CSV table of C-alpha atoms in Angstrom, one decimal:
chain,number,residue,atom,x,y,z
A,1,UNK,CA,148.7,121.0,89.0
A,2,UNK,CA,146.6,119.7,85.8
A,3,UNK,CA,144.2,116.6,85.8
A,4,UNK,CA,145.6,113.5,83.9
A,5,UNK,CA,142.8,112.4,81.8
A,6,UNK,CA,143.1,109.6,80.2
A,7,UNK,CA,142.2,109.2,76.2
A,8,UNK,CA,142.6,106.9,73.6
A,9,UNK,CA,145.0,108.5,71.0
A,10,UNK,CA,146.4,111.5,73.2
A,11,UNK,CA,147.4,109.7,76.1
A,12,UNK,CA,147.7,111.6,79.1
A,13,UNK,CA,146.3,115.2,78.8
A,14,UNK,CA,146.5,118.0,81.4
A,15,UNK,CA,143.1,119.5,82.0
A,16,UNK,CA,144.2,122.9,82.0
A,17,UNK,CA,145.3,122.4,78.5
A,18,UNK,CA,141.5,120.2,77.8
A,19,UNK,CA,140.0,124.0,77.5
A,20,UNK,CA,142.3,124.8,74.4
A,21,UNK,CA,142.4,121.5,72.8
A,22,UNK,CA,138.9,119.4,73.5
A,23,UNK,CA,139.0,116.7,70.6
A,24,UNK,CA,142.5,115.4,72.8
A,25,UNK,CA,140.9,115.6,76.5
A,26,UNK,CA,137.5,114.1,78.3
A,27,UNK,CA,135.0,116.8,79.0
A,28,UNK,CA,133.9,115.7,82.5
A,29,UNK,CA,130.5,113.9,83.0
A,30,UNK,CA,128.2,115.5,85.0
A,31,UNK,CA,127.0,112.6,87.5
A,32,UNK,CA,123.0,112.0,87.1
A,33,UNK,CA,121.8,112.2,90.4
A,34,UNK,CA,120.4,109.1,91.3
A,35,UNK,CA,116.6,109.1,91.5
A,36,UNK,CA,115.2,108.5,94.9
A,37,UNK,CA,113.1,105.0,94.6
A,38,UNK,CA,110.5,105.3,97.2
A,39,UNK,CA,110.2,103.0,99.7
A,40,UNK,CA,108.1,99.9,98.3
A,41,UNK,CA,104.7,100.1,99.5
A,42,UNK,CA,104.2,96.7,101.6
A,43,UNK,CA,101.9,94.7,99.2
A,44,UNK,CA,98.6,93.7,101.3
A,45,UNK,CA,98.8,89.5,102.0
A,46,UNK,CA,95.0,88.8,101.2
A,47,UNK,CA,93.2,86.7,103.5
A,48,UNK,CA,92.0,84.0,102.7
A,49,UNK,CA,88.2,83.7,103.0
A,50,UNK,CA,87.0,80.3,104.3
A,51,UNK,CA,85.2,78.6,102.0
A,52,UNK,CA,81.7,77.6,102.8
A,53,UNK,CA,81.2,74.0,103.8
A,54,UNK,CA,78.5,72.6,101.3
A,55,UNK,CA,75.8,71.1,103.4
A,56,UNK,CA,75.3,68.0,102.0
A,57,UNK,CA,72.0,67.3,101.2
A,58,UNK,CA,69.7,64.9,102.4
A,59,UNK,CA,68.7,61.9,100.2
A,60,UNK,CA,65.4,61.5,100.1
A,61,UNK,CA,64.7,57.7,100.7
A,62,UNK,CA,63.0,56.0,98.2
A,63,UNK,CA,59.1,55.1,99.7
A,64,UNK,CA,59.6,51.3,99.4
A,65,UNK,CA,56.9,50.2,97.0
A,66,UNK,CA,54.0,47.3,99.0
A,67,UNK,CA,54.7,44.1,96.9
A,68,UNK,CA,51.3,43.2,96.1
A,69,UNK,CA,49.7,40.1,97.2
A,70,UNK,CA,49.6,37.6,94.1
A,71,UNK,CA,45.9,36.5,94.8
A,72,UNK,CA,46.1,32.6,95.2
A,73,UNK,CA,43.7,31.3,92.0
A,74,UNK,CA,41.2,29.1,93.5
A,75,UNK,CA,41.6,26.0,92.0
A,76,UNK,CA,38.3,24.4,90.0
A,77,UNK,CA,37.1,21.6,92.6
A,78,UNK,CA,37.0,18.4,90.4
A,79,UNK,CA,33.8,17.1,89.9
């Protein structure tokens, strides 16, 4: 039994006739062997690095400047 190969112009052509009339018959294309896909490597989840909490620098308390006591001006004694 001939294998019916569909072609554009010749219609149904026998596979046996394809040897003598290759133009009217499609040559069976070898199916390419699919390359086995390698299993995807699991991406390691990056461990979040703990952010060090910045220690608040204590603000130096400004030393209160002693207010100079105003020297009382001696009142001149009226003569």
